[in-house]
Coordinates of C-alpha atoms in Angstrom, one line a residue:
M160 CA -80.1 183.0 90.8
L161 CA -77.5 179.6 89.3
L162 CA -74.1 180.6 90.0
N163 CA -72.2 178.3 87.3
L164 CA -68.7 178.0 87.6
T165 CA -65.3 177.0 87.0
I166 CA -62.5 177.3 89.4
L167 CA -58.7 177.4 88.7
P168 CA -56.6 177.6 91.9
G169 CA -53.8 177.3 90.0
D170 CA -50.5 175.9 90.7
G171 CA -48.5 178.6 94.1
I172 CA -50.8 180.4 96.3
G173 CA -53.7 179.4 94.4
P174 CA -54.8 176.8 95.6
E175 CA -55.0 178.5 99.3
V176 CA -56.5 182.3 98.5
T177 CA -58.9 180.6 95.9
E178 CA -60.1 178.8 98.9
Q179 CA -60.8 181.5 100.9
A180 CA -62.4 183.2 98.0
V181 CA -64.9 180.1 96.9
L182 CA -65.4 180.2 101.4
V183 CA -66.7 183.8 101.3
L184 CA -68.9 183.2 97.6
Q185 CA -70.5 180.8 99.3
S186 CA -71.1 183.4 102.2
V187 CA -72.7 185.6 100.5
A188 CA -74.5 183.1 97.9
D189 CA -76.3 181.7 100.8
A190 CA -77.4 185.1 102.5
F191 CA -79.2 186.7 99.1
G192 CA -81.0 182.9 98.4
H193 CA -78.2 182.1 95.7
Q194 CA -76.8 178.7 94.6
L195 CA -73.6 177.7 93.6
R196 CA -72.2 175.3 91.4
L197 CA -68.7 174.6 91.5
Q198 CA -66.4 172.5 89.5
R199 CA -62.5 172.4 89.7
K200 CA -59.7 171.6 86.9
P201 CA -56.2 172.2 86.4
I202 CA -54.5 174.9 85.1
G203 CA -51.2 175.4 84.3
G204 CA -48.4 174.0 86.0
A205 CA -50.6 171.9 88.1
A206 CA -51.9 171.0 84.4
L207 CA -48.3 170.4 83.0
T208 CA -47.4 167.7 86.2
A209 CA -51.2 165.9 85.8
A210 CA -51.4 166.1 81.8
N211 CA -48.3 167.4 80.4
D212 CA -50.3 170.4 78.6
P213 CA -50.8 173.8 80.5
L214 CA -54.7 174.2 79.8
P215 CA -56.1 170.3 79.1
A216 CA -58.8 170.0 77.2
D217 CA -61.4 168.9 79.8
T218 CA -60.2 171.8 81.4
L219 CA -61.4 174.6 78.2
R220 CA -64.5 172.7 77.8
A221 CA -65.8 172.8 81.5
C222 CA -64.7 177.0 81.7
L223 CA -66.3 177.2 77.9
A224 CA -69.2 176.1 79.6
S225 CA -68.8 178.3 83.0
S226 CA -70.4 181.2 83.8
A227 CA -67.5 182.5 85.0
V228 CA -64.2 181.8 85.9
L229 CA -62.1 182.1 89.1
L230 CA -58.7 180.8 88.8
G231 CA -55.3 181.5 91.4
A232 CA -52.0 181.7 89.8
V233 CA -50.1 180.7 87.4
G234 CA -46.5 180.4 87.5
S235 CA -43.2 177.7 88.3
P236 CA -40.5 177.3 88.8
A237 CA -40.3 173.8 88.0
F238 CA -41.2 174.5 83.9
D239 CA -38.9 177.6 83.5
H240 CA -36.6 175.6 81.3
N241 CA -39.6 173.7 79.1
P242 CA -40.5 175.3 75.4
G243 CA -42.7 178.1 75.5
H244 CA -45.5 176.2 74.6
L245 CA -45.2 173.8 77.5
R246 CA -44.6 176.7 80.0
P247 CA -47.7 177.6 83.1
E248 CA -48.0 181.1 81.6
A249 CA -49.2 179.8 78.0
G250 CA -52.3 177.9 79.8
L251 CA -53.3 181.8 81.0
L252 CA -52.6 183.3 77.5
R253 CA -54.3 180.8 75.8
L254 CA -57.5 180.8 78.4
R255 CA -57.8 184.2 77.8
R256 CA -58.0 184.1 74.2
E257 CA -59.8 181.3 73.6
L258 CA -62.6 183.1 75.8
G259 CA -62.5 186.1 74.0
A260 CA -61.6 188.7 77.2
Y261 CA -59.9 190.8 75.9
A262 CA -60.8 193.5 78.4
N263 CA -58.5 193.4 81.9
L264 CA -60.2 195.5 84.7
R265 CA -57.2 196.3 87.4
P266 CA -59.0 198.0 89.6
A267 CA -56.3 199.8 92.8
V268 CA -58.1 201.0 95.8
F269 CA -56.6 203.0 98.7
F270 CA -58.1 201.7 101.7
P271 CA -57.6 204.5 104.4
A272 CA -56.5 201.3 107.6
L273 CA -54.0 201.0 105.6
E274 CA -52.2 203.9 105.6
D275 CA -48.6 202.5 107.4
C276 CA -48.8 200.8 104.5
S277 CA -48.4 202.3 101.3
P278 CA -44.8 203.3 100.5
L279 CA -46.5 206.7 99.6
R280 CA -46.7 209.2 102.2
P281 CA -50.7 208.9 103.5
E282 CA -52.3 212.9 101.7
V283 CA -50.8 212.3 98.8
V284 CA -51.9 208.1 98.2
R285 CA -55.3 209.9 100.3
G286 CA -58.0 208.7 98.4
T287 CA -56.6 207.0 95.7
D288 CA -58.8 205.5 93.6
I289 CA -58.2 204.0 90.1
M290 CA -59.8 201.9 87.4
I291 CA -56.5 200.2 85.2
V292 CA -58.4 199.1 81.3
R293 CA -55.6 196.5 80.2
E294 CA -56.3 195.7 76.6
L295 CA -55.5 191.5 77.1
L296 CA -55.0 189.8 74.1
G297 CA -52.9 191.8 71.5
G298 CA -49.5 193.6 71.3
A299 CA -46.2 192.0 72.5
Y300 CA -47.8 189.5 74.3
F301 CA -49.5 187.8 71.2
G302 CA -47.7 189.6 68.4
Q303 CA -45.9 187.1 66.1
P304 CA -43.7 186.3 64.7
R305 CA -41.4 185.6 67.6
S306 CA -38.0 183.5 68.0
I307 CA -35.0 182.9 70.2
E308 CA -32.8 182.3 66.6
G309 CA -29.3 181.1 66.3
N310 CA -26.4 179.3 67.9
P311 CA -24.7 180.3 71.4
G312 CA -23.2 184.0 72.0
S313 CA -24.7 185.2 68.6
Q314 CA -28.7 183.9 69.4
V315 CA -31.2 186.6 68.3
A316 CA -34.9 187.1 69.7
V317 CA -37.6 188.8 68.1
N318 CA -41.1 189.5 69.5
T319 CA -43.6 191.6 67.8
M320 CA -45.8 194.6 68.9
R321 CA -49.5 194.4 67.1
Y322 CA -52.3 195.8 66.6
A323 CA -55.6 196.3 64.3
E324 CA -57.8 199.7 64.6
S325 CA -60.7 197.2 65.9
E326 CA -58.3 195.9 68.5
I327 CA -58.2 199.1 69.5
E328 CA -61.3 200.7 69.4
R329 CA -63.0 197.9 70.9
I330 CA -60.8 198.3 74.2
A331 CA -61.3 202.0 74.5
R332 CA -65.1 201.5 74.7
V333 CA -65.0 199.6 77.0
A334 CA -63.2 202.0 79.2
F335 CA -64.8 205.2 78.5
E336 CA -68.0 203.2 79.2
L337 CA -66.4 202.6 82.7
A338 CA -65.2 206.1 83.1
M339 CA -69.3 207.7 82.4
K340 CA -69.6 205.5 85.3
R341 CA -67.1 206.9 87.3
K342 CA -65.5 210.5 87.1
R343 CA -65.8 210.4 83.4
K344 CA -61.7 211.4 83.0
V345 CA -59.8 209.0 80.3
L346 CA -55.8 208.8 80.7
S347 CA -54.8 206.6 77.7
V348 CA -51.2 205.8 78.5
D349 CA -49.4 204.8 75.0
K350 CA -45.4 205.6 73.5
A351 CA -46.0 207.3 70.4
N352 CA -43.0 209.5 70.2
V353 CA -40.8 205.7 69.4
L354 CA -43.5 203.7 68.7
E355 CA -45.6 203.3 65.6
C356 CA -48.0 200.6 67.5
S357 CA -48.8 203.7 69.9
R358 CA -48.9 206.4 67.2
L359 CA -52.1 204.5 65.6
W360 CA -53.3 203.7 69.3
R361 CA -53.6 207.5 70.4
E362 CA -55.0 208.5 66.5
V363 CA -58.0 205.8 67.2
V364 CA -58.2 206.4 71.5
T365 CA -58.8 210.4 70.0
R366 CA -61.1 209.6 67.2
I367 CA -63.8 207.3 69.7
G368 CA -63.2 210.1 72.4
K369 CA -65.6 212.4 70.4
D370 CA -68.1 209.6 70.5
Y371 CA -67.8 209.8 74.6
P372 CA -67.9 214.4 74.8
G373 CA -68.5 214.0 78.6
V374 CA -65.5 212.3 79.3
K375 CA -62.1 214.2 79.7
L376 CA -59.8 212.3 77.5
G377 CA -56.0 213.1 77.9
H378 CA -52.8 211.5 76.7
Q379 CA -49.1 210.1 78.2
Y380 CA -46.6 208.8 77.7
V381 CA -46.3 205.5 79.9
D382 CA -42.6 206.3 81.1
S383 CA -44.2 209.7 82.6
A384 CA -47.3 208.4 83.4
A385 CA -45.7 206.0 85.4
M386 CA -43.9 208.6 87.7
L387 CA -47.1 210.4 88.1
L388 CA -49.4 207.1 89.3
V389 CA -46.4 207.8 92.0
Q390 CA -46.6 212.0 92.5
R391 CA -50.1 212.2 91.9
P392 CA -52.5 208.8 91.9
T393 CA -55.6 210.9 93.3
D394 CA -55.5 212.6 90.0
F395 CA -56.0 209.5 87.6
D396 CA -59.2 207.8 87.0
V397 CA -60.2 205.4 84.3
V398 CA -56.5 204.6 82.7
L399 CA -56.3 203.2 79.2
T400 CA -53.3 201.0 77.8
E401 CA -52.7 198.7 75.4
N402 CA -50.9 194.6 77.4
M403 CA -48.2 195.0 78.2
F404 CA -47.9 198.9 79.3
G405 CA -50.7 198.1 82.1
D406 CA -49.3 194.4 82.7
I407 CA -46.5 196.9 84.6
L408 CA -48.1 200.1 85.4
S409 CA -51.1 197.9 87.3
D410 CA -48.6 196.0 89.0
Q411 CA -47.1 199.4 90.2
A412 CA -50.5 200.5 91.5
G413 CA -50.6 197.6 93.8
G414 CA -47.6 199.3 95.0
V415 CA -49.4 202.1 95.7
V416 CA -52.1 201.4 97.9
G417 CA -49.9 198.7 99.8
S418 CA -50.2 195.8 98.4
L419 CA -49.9 193.5 95.4
G420 CA -52.1 191.2 97.7
L421 CA -55.0 194.1 97.4
L422 CA -55.5 193.8 93.6
A423 CA -58.0 192.5 91.7
S424 CA -59.3 191.8 88.3
A425 CA -61.8 191.1 85.8
S426 CA -60.6 189.7 81.9
V427 CA -64.0 190.2 80.4
G428 CA -65.2 191.1 76.4
G429 CA -66.0 187.6 75.6
P430 CA -69.4 185.1 76.9
V431 CA -67.1 183.9 79.9
G432 CA -65.8 186.3 82.2
L433 CA -62.4 185.6 84.2
Y434 CA -61.3 186.2 87.6
E435 CA -58.2 187.0 89.9
P436 CA -55.5 188.2 91.6
V437 CA -53.0 190.0 90.0
H438 CA -50.2 189.0 92.4
G439 CA -49.1 185.8 90.4
S440 CA -48.2 182.3 92.2
A441 CA -45.4 183.8 94.4
P442 CA -43.8 180.2 94.6
D443 CA -42.0 181.1 98.1
I444 CA -44.2 181.2 99.8
A445 CA -46.6 178.6 98.7
G446 CA -47.6 176.4 101.2
K447 CA -46.6 178.5 104.8
G448 CA -50.3 180.1 105.0
I449 CA -49.6 183.1 105.6
A450 CA -50.5 184.4 101.2
N451 CA -52.6 187.7 101.0
P452 CA -55.9 186.1 100.1
L453 CA -57.7 189.6 99.6
G454 CA -57.4 189.7 95.5
A455 CA -58.5 187.0 95.6
I456 CA -61.5 187.8 97.0
L457 CA -62.1 191.2 95.9
S458 CA -61.5 189.1 92.3
A459 CA -64.4 187.0 93.4
A460 CA -66.5 190.3 94.0
M461 CA -65.5 191.4 90.3
L462 CA -66.7 188.2 89.7
L463 CA -70.4 189.1 90.7
R464 CA -70.6 192.4 89.8
H465 CA -69.6 192.4 85.9
S466 CA -71.0 188.7 85.6
F467 CA -73.9 188.6 87.2
K468 CA -74.4 191.4 87.8
L469 CA -75.3 191.3 91.8
E470 CA -74.2 194.5 92.6
A471 CA -75.3 194.4 96.0
E472 CA -74.1 190.9 96.4
A473 CA -70.3 192.1 95.2
A474 CA -70.8 195.3 97.9
C475 CA -71.4 193.4 100.5
I476 CA -67.7 191.2 99.9
E477 CA -66.2 194.8 99.2
N478 CA -68.0 197.2 102.5
A479 CA -66.4 193.0 104.3
V480 CA -63.4 193.7 103.3
S481 CA -63.0 197.4 104.3
T482 CA -64.4 196.1 107.3
V483 CA -61.9 193.5 108.4
L484 CA -59.4 196.0 107.2
S485 CA -60.1 198.7 109.9
Q486 CA -60.5 196.3 112.3
G487 CA -56.3 195.7 112.2
A488 CA -56.0 192.0 110.4
R489 CA -53.5 192.2 108.3
T490 CA -51.4 189.6 106.8
A491 CA -48.0 189.2 106.8
D492 CA -47.4 191.0 103.4
L493 CA -49.3 194.1 105.8
A494 CA -48.6 193.3 109.2
G495 CA -45.7 195.9 111.2
K496 CA -47.0 199.4 113.1
G497 CA -48.9 197.5 115.5
H498 CA -50.9 195.1 113.5
P499 CA -49.2 191.2 114.2
A500 CA -50.1 188.4 110.9
I501 CA -53.1 186.7 110.7
S502 CA -53.0 183.3 108.1
T503 CA -54.4 183.3 105.4
A504 CA -57.2 181.3 105.9
E505 CA -57.9 183.2 109.2
M506 CA -58.1 186.5 106.8
G507 CA -60.5 184.2 105.0
R508 CA -62.8 183.0 107.9
R509 CA -63.2 187.1 109.1
V510 CA -64.2 188.5 106.1
V511 CA -67.1 185.4 105.2
E512 CA -68.1 186.4 109.5
A513 CA -68.2 190.3 107.8
A514 CA -69.9 189.7 104.8
K515 CA -72.3 187.2 107.0
A516 CA -73.2 190.1 109.2
S517 CA -73.5 193.1 106.5
S518 CA -76.0 190.9 104.8
I519 CA -78.6 190.6 107.8
P520 CA -81.3 192.9 106.6
A521 CA -81.7 195.4 109.7
G522 CA -85.1 195.2 111.9
P523 CA -87.7 197.4 112.2
A524 CA -86.0 199.7 115.1
E525 CA -82.8 200.1 112.5
K526 CA -85.1 201.0 109.4
S527 CA -86.8 202.9 111.5
A528 CA -84.0 205.2 112.4

């Protein structure tokens, strides 16, 4: 199969972790007989520096012409004082909208080898396997009007949280369809006691849930869900929620399983999927070679699964990550308690080697055994 990809390294640690994800992708593609076609384009702060636009037209064209997009990270404090449309994050929000990527899938899986990395007791976190389904194109992040008005000292800021029934229905169906392939449980998270958007959200999700009688549907206020995520993370399976709540809860889930650097994501729903680690640009450690590339590498696995339906290849990457962690490989965010830190590149190299080993077909003696 031809894998036609646009790579957006982005800002901060984005280029470092993306490089390792591409190396793993190349290794797996070679092992399974696929061809990679890659083009790299700027986005975010890198694009602002090059073209004074966080999403240049050439970058957008390349993304729309691809089969999938792999993104590193977006964001830089150098642009904090820019107007909203000239900030790095504006490019990412616009890209999601242009790609029609309304469903953000954020798995939080606990690796047994990382029991000492979670702030929770092993018996609490052991077995955690959560899929957060976050609506990505609505809510306060996209709602209009939005503004800051008035003179310094008396300014007023306005953001609008907005959802249409159709937007809620389509993301709900994504969650229920995923639940059918998992433990058949959906927890819808809202704030229906105070927000009209959440009341409509709960009403629509409940209605859609009737189309999936085999799935158990529950509802939880977001503040209560945040508490339960720490107290009983293994109770969660598929978590369905709106844009801002999903942004917050998925980061919390990263802390639960040991590090934000482990979290991957897929933004799907349109013709081209967008895949990126959850951790952001981390400018404080950029260029030091210590960033954790596993979120980017696991995002590459999601790319193979969701955009190309290559389940064996995706599982090969995920198994390789699990293998290197079980062997004691740790980047700085995971190091300690007898495990020295290795570099970003070394972690990537080990995953490549593990992926190569796991993709080698078993010989006759092994098959008969």
